[in-house]
C-alpha cells in the first residue's frame, strides 16, 4: 500500500512539473511576439526625395501589425503608402491627419505598442503537494490587432476562377460594385493568403484596371515580377 501511495505521489508531482513547463513556454512565446515601438525623431513624406531610415521601417512594422498598412514594405522608404497609413492612424487616434510623424503621433504609437509589452520576468509557479493537480496561473499580455476593412465587390467578371494569364501580357481586371467617391488599392495574395504586393494604388471611381501581368509593387518606388503560381486578387477600400 505504501509503495502504491509513493508511486501515485510521484506521478502527481511529475504531472505538475509538465504542466508548469508547458505553461511557461506559452508565456515566453507570447512575450516574444510583442514589440514596443519607440520612434525618437520626426518622420515625413517628401514627394521629391523619399526619406529612408531604420525608424521608418519600425513605423511600417507598427502600421502593418495594427492594420493600417495593407502589406509590409521594404527598404524603409517613407512613401505614399506609408503617408496614407499614417493619416489613417492619426484619424483613428483623433490626431490632426498630417501624414507626418511628430511628437504627438510618436507618443500615441509608443503608448499603444509599449503598453502591450509584458514584463521580461517569468513568474515562478509554486509546486503544491495535494491529491488534486493544480495548474499554475500564468498571466500574459497579448496585443489586440485590428482587422483592416476590405470593400466587398459584388463579383469579378474578369478574371474568372482558375483563369490562367501570361506574364508580360496586359489583362483587364473587371469587377462590379459601387465605387463612387471611393479610393481603392488592388492587391495580390499568394496561395496561402499572404500579401504578395500591389497591382495598383490610389485608384478612384473605377471598376476595371489594365494590368501588365506579373508586375507588382512592393513599395512606392520598388516593383518586381511575381513568380508563376496561383494568386488571388483583392480590392481594398482606402
Coordinates of C-alpha atoms in Angstrom, one line a residue:
X1 CA 0.0 0.0 0.0
X2 CA 2.9 2.4 0.9
X3 CA 4.6 1.7 -2.4
X4 CA 1.4 2.4 -4.3
X5 CA 0.9 5.8 -2.4
X6 CA 4.5 6.8 -3.1
X7 CA 4.1 5.9 -6.8
X8 CA 0.9 7.9 -7.0
X9 CA 2.6 11.0 -5.4
X10 CA 5.5 10.7 -7.9
X11 CA 3.1 10.7 -10.8
X12 CA 1.2 13.7 -9.4
X13 CA 4.4 15.8 -9.0
X14 CA 5.7 14.8 -12.4
X15 CA 2.3 15.8 -14.0
X16 CA 2.5 19.2 -12.2
X17 CA 6.0 19.8 -13.5
X18 CA 5.0 19.0 -17.1
X19 CA 2.0 21.4 -16.8
X20 CA 4.2 24.2 -15.5
X21 CA 6.9 23.8 -18.1
X22 CA 4.3 23.9 -20.9
X23 CA 2.6 26.9 -19.4
X24 CA 5.9 28.8 -19.1
X25 CA 6.8 28.1 -22.7
X26 CA 3.5 29.5 -23.9
X27 CA 4.1 32.6 -21.7
X28 CA 7.6 33.2 -23.3
X29 CA 6.3 32.7 -26.8
X30 CA 3.5 35.3 -26.3
X31 CA 6.0 37.7 -24.8
X32 CA 8.4 37.4 -27.7
X33 CA 5.8 38.4 -30.3
X34 CA 5.0 41.8 -28.7
X35 CA 7.2 44.7 -29.9
X36 CA 7.5 48.1 -28.3
X37 CA 7.8 50.8 -31.0
X38 CA 9.6 53.9 -29.8
X39 CA 10.3 56.4 -32.6
X40 CA 12.8 59.1 -31.5
X41 CA 12.6 61.7 -34.3
X42 CA 10.2 63.3 -36.7
X43 CA 9.5 61.5 -40.0
X44 CA 7.7 62.8 -43.0
X45 CA 6.8 62.2 -46.7
X46 CA 8.6 64.3 -49.4
X47 CA 7.4 63.6 -53.0
X48 CA 10.8 64.8 -54.4
X49 CA 13.1 62.9 -52.1
X50 CA 11.9 59.9 -50.2
X51 CA 13.1 59.6 -46.6
X52 CA 14.9 56.4 -45.9
X53 CA 15.6 55.5 -42.3
X54 CA 15.6 52.5 -40.0
X55 CA 12.9 54.2 -37.9
X56 CA 10.7 54.3 -41.0
X57 CA 10.9 50.5 -41.0
X58 CA 9.9 50.4 -37.4
X59 CA 6.9 52.7 -38.2
X60 CA 5.9 50.5 -41.1
X61 CA 6.0 47.4 -39.0
X62 CA 3.8 49.1 -36.4
X63 CA 1.3 50.2 -39.0
X64 CA 1.2 46.8 -40.7
X65 CA 0.8 45.0 -37.3
X66 CA -2.1 47.2 -36.3
X67 CA -3.9 47.0 -39.7
X68 CA -3.2 50.5 -41.1
X69 CA -0.8 49.3 -43.8
X70 CA -2.1 46.5 -46.1
X71 CA 1.3 44.8 -46.6
X72 CA 4.9 45.0 -45.4
X73 CA 7.1 47.4 -47.4
X74 CA 10.8 47.0 -48.0
X75 CA 13.7 49.4 -47.9
X76 CA 12.4 51.7 -45.2
X77 CA 11.1 54.4 -47.6
X78 CA 8.6 56.9 -46.3
X79 CA 6.4 56.9 -49.5
X80 CA 2.8 57.4 -50.4
X81 CA 1.5 54.2 -48.9
X82 CA 3.2 54.9 -45.5
X83 CA 1.9 58.5 -45.7
X84 CA -1.7 57.3 -46.3
X85 CA -1.4 54.7 -43.5
X86 CA -0.1 57.3 -41.0
X87 CA -3.1 59.6 -41.8
X88 CA -5.5 56.6 -41.1
X89 CA -3.8 56.0 -37.8
X90 CA -4.0 59.8 -36.8
X91 CA -7.7 59.9 -37.7
X92 CA -8.3 56.8 -35.5
X93 CA -6.4 58.4 -32.6
X94 CA -8.1 61.8 -33.1
X95 CA -4.8 63.5 -34.1
X96 CA -4.6 66.1 -36.9
X97 CA -4.1 63.9 -40.1
X98 CA -1.0 65.5 -41.4
X99 CA 0.6 62.2 -42.6
X100 CA 3.8 63.1 -40.8
X101 CA 5.2 61.7 -37.6
X102 CA 5.6 64.4 -35.0
X103 CA 5.8 64.4 -31.1
X104 CA 2.1 63.8 -30.6
X105 CA 1.9 60.9 -33.1
X106 CA 5.2 59.4 -31.8
X107 CA 3.7 59.4 -28.2
X108 CA 0.5 57.7 -29.4
X109 CA 2.5 55.0 -31.2
X110 CA 4.6 54.4 -28.1
X111 CA 1.6 54.3 -25.8
X112 CA -0.2 51.8 -27.9
X113 CA 2.7 49.4 -28.6
X114 CA 4.7 49.7 -25.4
X115 CA 1.7 49.4 -23.0
X116 CA 1.0 45.9 -24.5
X117 CA 4.6 44.7 -23.8
X118 CA 4.7 42.2 -20.9
X119 CA 7.4 42.3 -18.4
X120 CA 10.5 40.2 -19.1
X121 CA 10.5 38.3 -15.8
X122 CA 8.9 34.9 -16.0
X123 CA 6.7 34.1 -13.0
X124 CA 7.9 31.2 -10.9
X125 CA 5.0 28.8 -10.1
X126 CA 4.7 27.2 -6.7
X127 CA 4.6 23.4 -6.5
X128 CA 1.8 22.3 -4.1
X129 CA 1.6 18.7 -3.0
X130 CA -2.0 17.7 -3.0
X131 CA -4.3 14.9 -4.1
X132 CA -5.8 17.2 -6.8
X133 CA -3.4 18.6 -9.6
X134 CA -3.4 22.4 -9.6
X135 CA -2.2 24.1 -12.7
X136 CA -0.3 27.4 -12.1
X137 CA -1.9 30.6 -13.3
X138 CA 0.4 32.3 -15.8
X139 CA -0.6 35.8 -16.8
X140 CA 0.4 37.1 -20.2
X141 CA -0.4 40.2 -22.3
X142 CA -1.4 39.7 -26.0
X143 CA -1.7 42.7 -28.3
X144 CA -5.1 43.0 -30.0
X145 CA -4.6 43.6 -33.7
X146 CA -7.4 45.5 -35.6
X147 CA -8.6 43.8 -38.8
X148 CA -8.3 46.0 -41.9
X149 CA -11.6 46.9 -43.6
X150 CA -11.9 45.5 -47.1
X151 CA -14.5 46.8 -49.5
X152 CA -16.6 43.9 -50.8
X153 CA -17.2 43.8 -54.6
X154 CA -20.3 42.2 -55.9
X155 CA -18.4 39.9 -58.2
X156 CA -15.4 39.7 -60.6
X157 CA -16.2 39.4 -64.3
X158 CA -12.5 39.0 -65.0
X159 CA -10.6 37.0 -64.2
X160 CA -12.8 34.1 -63.7
X161 CA -12.0 31.5 -61.0
X162 CA -9.0 29.4 -62.1
X163 CA -8.2 31.6 -65.2
X164 CA -4.6 31.5 -66.4
X165 CA -2.9 34.6 -67.6
X166 CA 0.5 35.0 -69.2
X167 CA 3.3 37.0 -67.6
X168 CA 4.1 40.2 -69.6
X169 CA 0.8 40.4 -71.4
X170 CA -1.8 43.0 -70.5
X171 CA -5.0 41.9 -68.8
X172 CA -8.2 43.7 -67.9
X173 CA -9.3 43.1 -64.3
X174 CA -13.0 43.8 -64.0
X175 CA -15.5 43.8 -61.1
X176 CA -19.0 45.0 -60.2
X177 CA -19.9 47.2 -57.3
X178 CA -20.4 50.9 -56.5
X179 CA -17.0 52.6 -56.2
X180 CA -18.4 56.2 -56.5
X181 CA -16.3 58.5 -54.4
X182 CA -14.0 55.7 -53.2
X183 CA -10.2 55.4 -53.5
X184 CA -9.1 51.8 -53.8
X185 CA -6.0 49.7 -53.9
X186 CA -5.7 46.5 -55.9
X187 CA -3.6 43.8 -54.1
X188 CA -2.4 40.3 -54.9
X189 CA -2.2 37.5 -52.4
X190 CA -0.4 34.1 -52.7
X191 CA -1.9 30.7 -52.3
X192 CA -1.6 30.9 -48.5
X193 CA -3.4 34.2 -48.3
X194 CA -0.3 36.2 -47.6
X195 CA 0.1 39.6 -49.2
X196 CA 2.4 39.4 -52.3
X197 CA 2.3 43.1 -53.3
X198 CA 0.2 45.8 -55.0
X199 CA -1.1 45.8 -58.6
X200 CA -2.2 49.4 -58.3
X201 CA -2.8 52.0 -55.6
X202 CA -4.9 55.2 -55.1
X203 CA -7.4 54.4 -57.9
X204 CA -10.7 56.4 -57.8
X205 CA -14.2 55.7 -59.1
X206 CA -13.2 52.7 -61.2
X207 CA -14.5 49.1 -61.8
X208 CA -11.7 47.9 -64.1
X209 CA -7.9 48.2 -64.4
X210 CA -5.4 47.1 -67.1
X211 CA -2.6 45.1 -65.5
X212 CA 0.7 44.1 -67.1
X213 CA 0.6 40.5 -65.8
X214 CA 3.2 39.7 -63.2
X215 CA 4.3 43.3 -62.3
X216 CA 3.6 44.0 -58.6
X217 CA 4.8 46.9 -56.4
X218 CA 6.4 46.2 -53.0
X219 CA 6.6 49.9 -52.1
X220 CA 6.1 53.3 -53.8
X221 CA 9.4 53.1 -55.7
X222 CA 10.1 49.3 -55.8
X223 CA 8.4 46.7 -58.0
X224 CA 9.1 43.2 -59.1
X225 CA 7.7 40.4 -61.2
X226 CA 5.6 37.7 -59.4
X227 CA 6.8 34.2 -59.9
X228 CA 4.4 31.8 -61.8
X229 CA 1.9 30.3 -59.4
X230 CA -1.7 30.7 -58.1
X231 CA -2.7 34.1 -56.8
X232 CA -5.8 35.9 -55.6
X233 CA -6.8 39.5 -56.4
X234 CA -8.2 41.7 -53.6
X235 CA -9.9 45.1 -53.8
X236 CA -9.2 47.3 -50.8
X237 CA -11.3 50.3 -49.9
X238 CA -9.0 53.1 -48.5

